[in-house]
PDB file of C-alpha atoms in Angstrom:
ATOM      1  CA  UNK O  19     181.028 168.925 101.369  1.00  0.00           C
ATOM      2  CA  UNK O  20     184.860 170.057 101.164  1.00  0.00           C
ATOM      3  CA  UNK O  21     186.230 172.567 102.763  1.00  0.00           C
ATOM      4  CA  UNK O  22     188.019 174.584 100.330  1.00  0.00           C
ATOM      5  CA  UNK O  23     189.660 177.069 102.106  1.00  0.00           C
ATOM      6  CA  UNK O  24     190.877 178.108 105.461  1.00  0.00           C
ATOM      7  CA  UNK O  25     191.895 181.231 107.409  1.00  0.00           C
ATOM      8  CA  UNK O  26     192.060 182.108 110.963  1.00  0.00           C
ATOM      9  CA  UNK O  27     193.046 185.232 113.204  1.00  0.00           C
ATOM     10  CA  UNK O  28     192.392 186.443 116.278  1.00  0.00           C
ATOM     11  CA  UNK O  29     191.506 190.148 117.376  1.00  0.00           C
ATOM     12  CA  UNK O  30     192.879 191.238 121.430  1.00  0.00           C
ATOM     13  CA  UNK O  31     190.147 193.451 122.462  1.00  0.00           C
ATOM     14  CA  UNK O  32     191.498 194.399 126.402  1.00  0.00           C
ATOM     15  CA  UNK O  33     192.527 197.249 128.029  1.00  0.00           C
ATOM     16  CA  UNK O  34     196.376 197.220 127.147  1.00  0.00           C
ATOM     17  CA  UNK O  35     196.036 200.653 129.301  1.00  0.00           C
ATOM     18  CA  UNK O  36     195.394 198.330 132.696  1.00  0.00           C
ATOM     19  CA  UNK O  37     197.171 195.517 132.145  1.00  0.00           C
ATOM     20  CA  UNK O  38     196.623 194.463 135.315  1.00  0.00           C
ATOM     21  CA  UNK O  39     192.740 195.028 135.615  1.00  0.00           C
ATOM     22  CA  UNK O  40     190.125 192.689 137.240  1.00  0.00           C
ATOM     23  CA  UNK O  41     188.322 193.370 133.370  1.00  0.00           C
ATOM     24  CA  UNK O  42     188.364 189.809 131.699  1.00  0.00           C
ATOM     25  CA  UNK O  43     190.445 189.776 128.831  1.00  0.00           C
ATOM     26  CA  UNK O  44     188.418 189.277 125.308  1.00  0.00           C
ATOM     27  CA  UNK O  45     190.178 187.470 122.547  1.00  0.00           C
ATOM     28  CA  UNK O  46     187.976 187.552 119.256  1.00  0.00           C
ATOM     29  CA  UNK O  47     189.034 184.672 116.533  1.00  0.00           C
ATOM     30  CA  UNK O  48     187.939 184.952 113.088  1.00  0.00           C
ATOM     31  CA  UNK O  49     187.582 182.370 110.695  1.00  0.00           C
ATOM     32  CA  UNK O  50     186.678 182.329 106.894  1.00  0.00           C
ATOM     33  CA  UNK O  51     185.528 179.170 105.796  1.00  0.00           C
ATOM     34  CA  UNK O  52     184.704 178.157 101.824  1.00  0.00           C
ATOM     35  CA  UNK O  53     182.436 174.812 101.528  1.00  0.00           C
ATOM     36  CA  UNK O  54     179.750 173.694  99.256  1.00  0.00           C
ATOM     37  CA  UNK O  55     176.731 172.884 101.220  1.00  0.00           C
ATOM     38  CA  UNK O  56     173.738 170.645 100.091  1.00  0.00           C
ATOM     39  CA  UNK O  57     170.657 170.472 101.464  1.00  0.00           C
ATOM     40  CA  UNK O  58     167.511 168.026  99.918  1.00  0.00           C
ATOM     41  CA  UNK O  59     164.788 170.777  98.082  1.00  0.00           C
ATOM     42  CA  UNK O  60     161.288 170.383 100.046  1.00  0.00           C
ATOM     43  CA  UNK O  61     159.181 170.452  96.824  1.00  0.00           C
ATOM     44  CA  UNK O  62     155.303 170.174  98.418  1.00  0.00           C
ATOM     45  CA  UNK O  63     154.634 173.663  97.230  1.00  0.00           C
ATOM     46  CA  UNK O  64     156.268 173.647  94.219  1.00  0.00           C
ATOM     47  CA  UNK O  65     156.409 175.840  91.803  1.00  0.00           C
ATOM     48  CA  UNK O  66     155.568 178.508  93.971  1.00  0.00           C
ATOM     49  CA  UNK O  67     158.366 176.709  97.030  1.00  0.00           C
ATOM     50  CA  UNK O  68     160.897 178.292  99.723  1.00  0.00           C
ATOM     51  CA  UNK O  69     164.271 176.554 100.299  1.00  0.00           C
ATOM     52  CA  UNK O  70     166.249 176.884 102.908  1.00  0.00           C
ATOM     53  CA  UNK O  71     169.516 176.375 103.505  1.00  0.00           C
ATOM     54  CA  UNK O  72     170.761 176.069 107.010  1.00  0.00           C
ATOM     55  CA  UNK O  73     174.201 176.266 108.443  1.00  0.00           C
ATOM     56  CA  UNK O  74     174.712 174.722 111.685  1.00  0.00           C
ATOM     57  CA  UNK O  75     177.390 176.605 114.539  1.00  0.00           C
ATOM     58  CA  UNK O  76     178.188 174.242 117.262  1.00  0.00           C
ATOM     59  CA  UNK O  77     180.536 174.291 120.566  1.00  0.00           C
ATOM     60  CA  UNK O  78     182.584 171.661 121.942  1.00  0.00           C
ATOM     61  CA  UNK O  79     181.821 173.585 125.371  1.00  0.00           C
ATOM     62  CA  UNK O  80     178.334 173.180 126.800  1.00  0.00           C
ATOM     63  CA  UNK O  81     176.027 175.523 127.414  1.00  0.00           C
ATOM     64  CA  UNK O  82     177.414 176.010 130.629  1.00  0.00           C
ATOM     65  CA  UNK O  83     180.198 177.492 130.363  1.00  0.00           C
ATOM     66  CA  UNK O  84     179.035 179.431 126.544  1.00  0.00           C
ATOM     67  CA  UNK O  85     176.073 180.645 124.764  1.00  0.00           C
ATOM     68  CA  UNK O  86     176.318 181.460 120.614  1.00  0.00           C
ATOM     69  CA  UNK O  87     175.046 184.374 119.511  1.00  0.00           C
ATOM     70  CA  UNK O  88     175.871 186.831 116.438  1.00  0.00           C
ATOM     71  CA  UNK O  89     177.806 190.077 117.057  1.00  0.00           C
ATOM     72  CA  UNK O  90     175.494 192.959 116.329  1.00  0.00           C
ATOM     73  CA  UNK O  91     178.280 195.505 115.730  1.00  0.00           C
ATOM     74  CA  UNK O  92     179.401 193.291 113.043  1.00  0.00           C
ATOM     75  CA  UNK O  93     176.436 192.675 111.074  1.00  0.00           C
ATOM     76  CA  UNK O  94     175.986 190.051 108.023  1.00  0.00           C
ATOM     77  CA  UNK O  95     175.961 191.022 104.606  1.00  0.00           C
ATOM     78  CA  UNK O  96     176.045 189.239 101.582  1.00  0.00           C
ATOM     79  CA  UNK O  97     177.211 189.860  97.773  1.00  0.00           C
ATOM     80  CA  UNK O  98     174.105 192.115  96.215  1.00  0.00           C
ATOM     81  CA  UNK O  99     174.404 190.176  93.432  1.00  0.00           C
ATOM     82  CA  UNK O 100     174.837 186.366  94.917  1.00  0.00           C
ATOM     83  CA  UNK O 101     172.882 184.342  92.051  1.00  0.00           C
ATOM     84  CA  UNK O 102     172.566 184.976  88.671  1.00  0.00           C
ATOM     85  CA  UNK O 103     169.550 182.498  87.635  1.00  0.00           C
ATOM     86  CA  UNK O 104     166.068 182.979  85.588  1.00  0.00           C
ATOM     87  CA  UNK O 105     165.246 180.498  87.960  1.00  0.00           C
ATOM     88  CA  UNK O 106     166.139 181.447  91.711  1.00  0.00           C
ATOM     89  CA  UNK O 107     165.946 184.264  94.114  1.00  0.00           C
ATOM     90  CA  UNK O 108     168.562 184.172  96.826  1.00  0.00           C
ATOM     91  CA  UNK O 109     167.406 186.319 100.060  1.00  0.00           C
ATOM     92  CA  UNK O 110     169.514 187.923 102.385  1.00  0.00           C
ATOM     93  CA  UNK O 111     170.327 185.562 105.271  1.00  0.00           C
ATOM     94  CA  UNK O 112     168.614 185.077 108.803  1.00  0.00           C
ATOM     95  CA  UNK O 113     170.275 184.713 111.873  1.00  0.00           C
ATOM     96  CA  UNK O 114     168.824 182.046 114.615  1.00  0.00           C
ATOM     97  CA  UNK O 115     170.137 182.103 118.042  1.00  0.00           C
ATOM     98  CA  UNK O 116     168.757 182.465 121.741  1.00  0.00           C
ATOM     99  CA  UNK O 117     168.683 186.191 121.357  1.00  0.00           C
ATOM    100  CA  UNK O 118     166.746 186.505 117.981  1.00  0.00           C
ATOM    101  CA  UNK O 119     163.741 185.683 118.566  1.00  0.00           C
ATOM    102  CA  UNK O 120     163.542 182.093 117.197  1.00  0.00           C
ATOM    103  CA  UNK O 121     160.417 181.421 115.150  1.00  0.00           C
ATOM    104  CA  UNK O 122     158.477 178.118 116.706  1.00  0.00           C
ATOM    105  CA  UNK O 123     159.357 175.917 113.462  1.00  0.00           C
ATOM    106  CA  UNK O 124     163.070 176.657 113.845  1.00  0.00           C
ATOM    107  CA  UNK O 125     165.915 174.228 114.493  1.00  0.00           C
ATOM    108  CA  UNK O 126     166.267 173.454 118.176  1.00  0.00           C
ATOM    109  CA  UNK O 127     168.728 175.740 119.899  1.00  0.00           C
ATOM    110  CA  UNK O 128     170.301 173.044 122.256  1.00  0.00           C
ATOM    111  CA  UNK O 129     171.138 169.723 121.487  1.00  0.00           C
ATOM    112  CA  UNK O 130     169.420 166.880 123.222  1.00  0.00           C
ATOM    113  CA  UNK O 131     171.196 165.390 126.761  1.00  0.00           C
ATOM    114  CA  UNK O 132     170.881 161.949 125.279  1.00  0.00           C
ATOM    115  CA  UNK O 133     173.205 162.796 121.942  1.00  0.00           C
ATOM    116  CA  UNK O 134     175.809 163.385 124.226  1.00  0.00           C
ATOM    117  CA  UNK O 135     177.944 160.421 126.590  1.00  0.00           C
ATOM    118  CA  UNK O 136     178.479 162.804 129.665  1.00  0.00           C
ATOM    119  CA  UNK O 137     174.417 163.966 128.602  1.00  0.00           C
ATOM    120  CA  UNK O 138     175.585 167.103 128.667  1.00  0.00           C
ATOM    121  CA  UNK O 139     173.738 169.664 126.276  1.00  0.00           C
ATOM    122  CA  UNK O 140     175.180 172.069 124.089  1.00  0.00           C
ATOM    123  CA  UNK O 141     174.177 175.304 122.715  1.00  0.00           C
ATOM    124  CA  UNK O 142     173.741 175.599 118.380  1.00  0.00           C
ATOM    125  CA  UNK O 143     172.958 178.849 116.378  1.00  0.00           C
ATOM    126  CA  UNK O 144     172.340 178.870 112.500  1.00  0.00           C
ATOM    127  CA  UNK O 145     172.459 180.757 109.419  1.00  0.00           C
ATOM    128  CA  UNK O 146     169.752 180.452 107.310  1.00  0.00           C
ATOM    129  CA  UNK O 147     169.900 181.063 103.749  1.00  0.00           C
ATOM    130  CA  UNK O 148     166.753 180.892 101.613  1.00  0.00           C
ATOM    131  CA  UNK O 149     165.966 180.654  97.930  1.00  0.00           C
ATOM    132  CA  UNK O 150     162.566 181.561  96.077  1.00  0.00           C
ATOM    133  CA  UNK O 151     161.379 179.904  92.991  1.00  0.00           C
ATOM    134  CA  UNK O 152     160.686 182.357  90.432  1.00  0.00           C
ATOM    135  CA  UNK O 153     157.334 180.892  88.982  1.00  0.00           C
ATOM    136  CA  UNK O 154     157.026 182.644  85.998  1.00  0.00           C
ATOM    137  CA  UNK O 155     157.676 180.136  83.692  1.00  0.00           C
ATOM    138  CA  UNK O 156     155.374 177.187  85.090  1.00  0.00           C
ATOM    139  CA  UNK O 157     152.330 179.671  85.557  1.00  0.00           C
ATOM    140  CA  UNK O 158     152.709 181.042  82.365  1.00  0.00           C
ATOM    141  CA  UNK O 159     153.771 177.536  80.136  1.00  0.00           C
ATOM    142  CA  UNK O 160     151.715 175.200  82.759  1.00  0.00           C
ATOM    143  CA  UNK O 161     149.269 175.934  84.822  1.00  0.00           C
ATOM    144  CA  UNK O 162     147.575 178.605  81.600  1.00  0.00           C
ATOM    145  CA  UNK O 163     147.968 175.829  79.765  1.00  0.00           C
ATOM    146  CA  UNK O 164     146.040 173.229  82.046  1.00  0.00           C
ATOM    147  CA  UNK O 165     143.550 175.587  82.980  1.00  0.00           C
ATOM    148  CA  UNK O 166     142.708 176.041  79.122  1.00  0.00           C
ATOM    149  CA  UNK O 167     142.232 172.219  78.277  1.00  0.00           C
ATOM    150  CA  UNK O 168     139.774 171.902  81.537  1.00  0.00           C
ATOM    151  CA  UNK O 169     138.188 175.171  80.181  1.00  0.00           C
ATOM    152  CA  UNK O 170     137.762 173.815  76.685  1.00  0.00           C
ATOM    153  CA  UNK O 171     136.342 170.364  78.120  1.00  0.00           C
ATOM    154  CA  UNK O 172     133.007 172.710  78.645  1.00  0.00           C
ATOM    155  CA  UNK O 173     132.510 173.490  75.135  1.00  0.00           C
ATOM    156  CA  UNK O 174     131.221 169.715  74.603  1.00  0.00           C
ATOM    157  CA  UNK O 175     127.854 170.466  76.028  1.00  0.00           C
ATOM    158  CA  UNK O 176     126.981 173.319  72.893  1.00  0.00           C
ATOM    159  CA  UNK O 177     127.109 169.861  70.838  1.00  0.00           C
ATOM    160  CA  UNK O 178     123.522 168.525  70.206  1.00  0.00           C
ATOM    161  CA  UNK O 179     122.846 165.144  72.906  1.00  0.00           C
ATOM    162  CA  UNK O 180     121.872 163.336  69.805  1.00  0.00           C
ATOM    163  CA  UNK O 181     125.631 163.756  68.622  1.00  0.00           C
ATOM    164  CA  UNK O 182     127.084 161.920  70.833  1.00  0.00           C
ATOM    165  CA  UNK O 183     129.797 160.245  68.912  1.00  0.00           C
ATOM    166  CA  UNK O 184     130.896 164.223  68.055  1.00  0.00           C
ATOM    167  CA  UNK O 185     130.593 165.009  72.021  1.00  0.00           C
ATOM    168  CA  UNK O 186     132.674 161.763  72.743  1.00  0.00           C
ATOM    169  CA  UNK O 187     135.329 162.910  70.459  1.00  0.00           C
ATOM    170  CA  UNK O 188     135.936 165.972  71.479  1.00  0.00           C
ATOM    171  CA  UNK O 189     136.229 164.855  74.746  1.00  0.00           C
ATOM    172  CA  UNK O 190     138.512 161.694  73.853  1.00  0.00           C
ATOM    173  CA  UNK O 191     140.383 164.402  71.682  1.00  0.00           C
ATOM    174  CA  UNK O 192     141.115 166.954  75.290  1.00  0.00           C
ATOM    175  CA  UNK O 193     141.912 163.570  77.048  1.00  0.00           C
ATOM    176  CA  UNK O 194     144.484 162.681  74.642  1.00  0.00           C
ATOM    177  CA  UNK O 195     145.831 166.586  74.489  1.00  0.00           C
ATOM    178  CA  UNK O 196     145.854 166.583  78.661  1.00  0.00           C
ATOM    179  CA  UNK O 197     147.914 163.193  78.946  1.00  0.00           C
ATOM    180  CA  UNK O 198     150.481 163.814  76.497  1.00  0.00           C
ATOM    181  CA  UNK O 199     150.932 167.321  78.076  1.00  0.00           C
ATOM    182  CA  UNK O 200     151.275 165.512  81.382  1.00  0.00           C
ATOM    183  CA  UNK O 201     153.885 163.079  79.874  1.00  0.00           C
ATOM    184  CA  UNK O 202     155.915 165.598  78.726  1.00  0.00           C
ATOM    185  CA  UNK O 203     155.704 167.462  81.516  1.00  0.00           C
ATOM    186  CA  UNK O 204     156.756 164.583  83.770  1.00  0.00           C
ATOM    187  CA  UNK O 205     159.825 164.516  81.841  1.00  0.00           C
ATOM    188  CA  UNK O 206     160.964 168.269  83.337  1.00  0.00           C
ATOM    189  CA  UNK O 207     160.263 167.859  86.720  1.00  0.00           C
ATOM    190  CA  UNK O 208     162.069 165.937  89.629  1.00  0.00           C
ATOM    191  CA  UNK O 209     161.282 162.412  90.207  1.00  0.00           C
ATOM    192  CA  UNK O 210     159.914 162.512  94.111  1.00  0.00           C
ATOM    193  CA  UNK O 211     157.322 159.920  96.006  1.00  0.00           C
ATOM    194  CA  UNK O 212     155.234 162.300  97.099  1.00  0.00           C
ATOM    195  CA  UNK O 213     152.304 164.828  95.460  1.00  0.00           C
ATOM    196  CA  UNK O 214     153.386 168.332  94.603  1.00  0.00           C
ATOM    197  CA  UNK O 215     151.398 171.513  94.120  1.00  0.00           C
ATOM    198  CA  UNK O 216     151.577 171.029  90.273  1.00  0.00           C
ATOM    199  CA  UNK O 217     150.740 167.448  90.316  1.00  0.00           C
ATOM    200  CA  UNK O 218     147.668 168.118  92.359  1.00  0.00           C
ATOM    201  CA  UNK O 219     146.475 170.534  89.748  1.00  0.00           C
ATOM    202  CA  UNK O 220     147.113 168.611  86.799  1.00  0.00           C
ATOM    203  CA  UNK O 221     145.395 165.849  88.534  1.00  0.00           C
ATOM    204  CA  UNK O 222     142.397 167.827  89.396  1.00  0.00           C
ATOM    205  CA  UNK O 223     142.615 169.028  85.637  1.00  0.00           C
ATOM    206  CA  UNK O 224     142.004 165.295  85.082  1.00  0.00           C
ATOM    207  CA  UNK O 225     139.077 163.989  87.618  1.00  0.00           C
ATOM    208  CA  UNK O 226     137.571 167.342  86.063  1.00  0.00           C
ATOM    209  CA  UNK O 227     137.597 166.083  82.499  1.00  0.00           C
ATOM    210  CA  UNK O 228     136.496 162.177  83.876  1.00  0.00           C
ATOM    211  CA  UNK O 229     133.572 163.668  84.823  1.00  0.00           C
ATOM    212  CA  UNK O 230     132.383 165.785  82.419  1.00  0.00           C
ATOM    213  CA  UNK O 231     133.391 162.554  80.031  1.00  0.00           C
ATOM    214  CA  UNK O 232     130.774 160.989  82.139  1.00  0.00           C
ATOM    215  CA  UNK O 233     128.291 163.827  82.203  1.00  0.00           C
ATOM    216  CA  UNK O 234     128.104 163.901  78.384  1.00  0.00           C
ATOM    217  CA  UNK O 235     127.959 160.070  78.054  1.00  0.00           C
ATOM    218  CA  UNK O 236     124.810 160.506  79.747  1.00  0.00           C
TER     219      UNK O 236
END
């Protein structure tokens, strides 16, 4: 999303010794680019999630005529200090092309014949930039916390059986405690249609408490 800024240069790298040599000439261009990229966040494992943050290099020639690949002599490097967040972890970035070694759940390499009107295909390479969650902060003010009020849901069984209105309160009383937490909570995290480390825990934190509810009742 907008390109900010734009330079470009090229680098003559041929024998200016034998001009006239068979050697193919080798014309380097540079380019700096500046853009701000987006890319959706892939939340199933959150907090404890990986995102990644790919940049797509593409040729109008096909692979035919040229392959991508990353110069080794002139290798990546980013700012040692990229990120300042309590929040994120930015990792140093990883090259995907033909000659890397793609992993198997990489982006495809070559485009498909039937993108293309002449169905010809054409050869991609990436950088891949990827962020950790530091998960601090949810283990410690979350999951602790969850894993206490399921904990504490135990401690209804030391009550006599013939006190069962005591038992029943208690437990009403950790029910309460467990769905307010899980309102609140609901307020902090992302809105998304689909079940999330976290939300499977709190849930189990839940079905855990229905049933000893229904173990005490008995």
């Amino acid at each position: 999303e907008g390109n900010i800024s734009k330079e470009t240069w090229y680098n003559d790298y041929s024998n200016p010794d034998q001009p006239n040599s068979d050697q193919p000439m080798q014309i380097t261009q540079f380019m700096k680019r500046k853009f701000t990229l987006s890319e959706a966040f892939e939340l199933h494992k959150f907090p404890v999630d990986l995102q990644s943050l790919h940049i797509q290099l593409g040729s109008s020639w096909d692979c035919t005529k040229v392959a991508l690949n990353f110069n080794d002599d002139v290798p990546s490097a980013m700012d040692p200090n990229p990120l300042d967040s309590q929040e994120w972890e930015l990792h140093s970035p990883r090259l995907i092309a033909y000659d890397k070694d793609p992993r198997k759940d990489d982006l495809p390499l070559l485009s498909l014949s039937s993108q293309s009107v002449t169905s010809a295909v054409y050869p991609k390479a990436y950088i891949a930039l990827t962020a950790s969650r530091k998960p601090q902060f949810y283990l410690w003010n979350i999951y602790v916390m969850l894993f206490l009020l399921g904990t504490l849901s135990f401690t209804v069984f030391n009550i006599e059986p013939e006190e069962m209105g005591d038992r029943l309160s208690n437990m009403l009383t950790l029910v309460l405690a467990l769905v307010a937490f899980k309102l609140v909570l609901a307020q902090s995290l992302p809105s998304i249609s689909y079940l999330t480390m976290l939300d499977v825990f709190t849930l189990g934190s839940m079905v855990l408490m229905f049933f000893v509810s229904v173990a005490t009742s008995i």
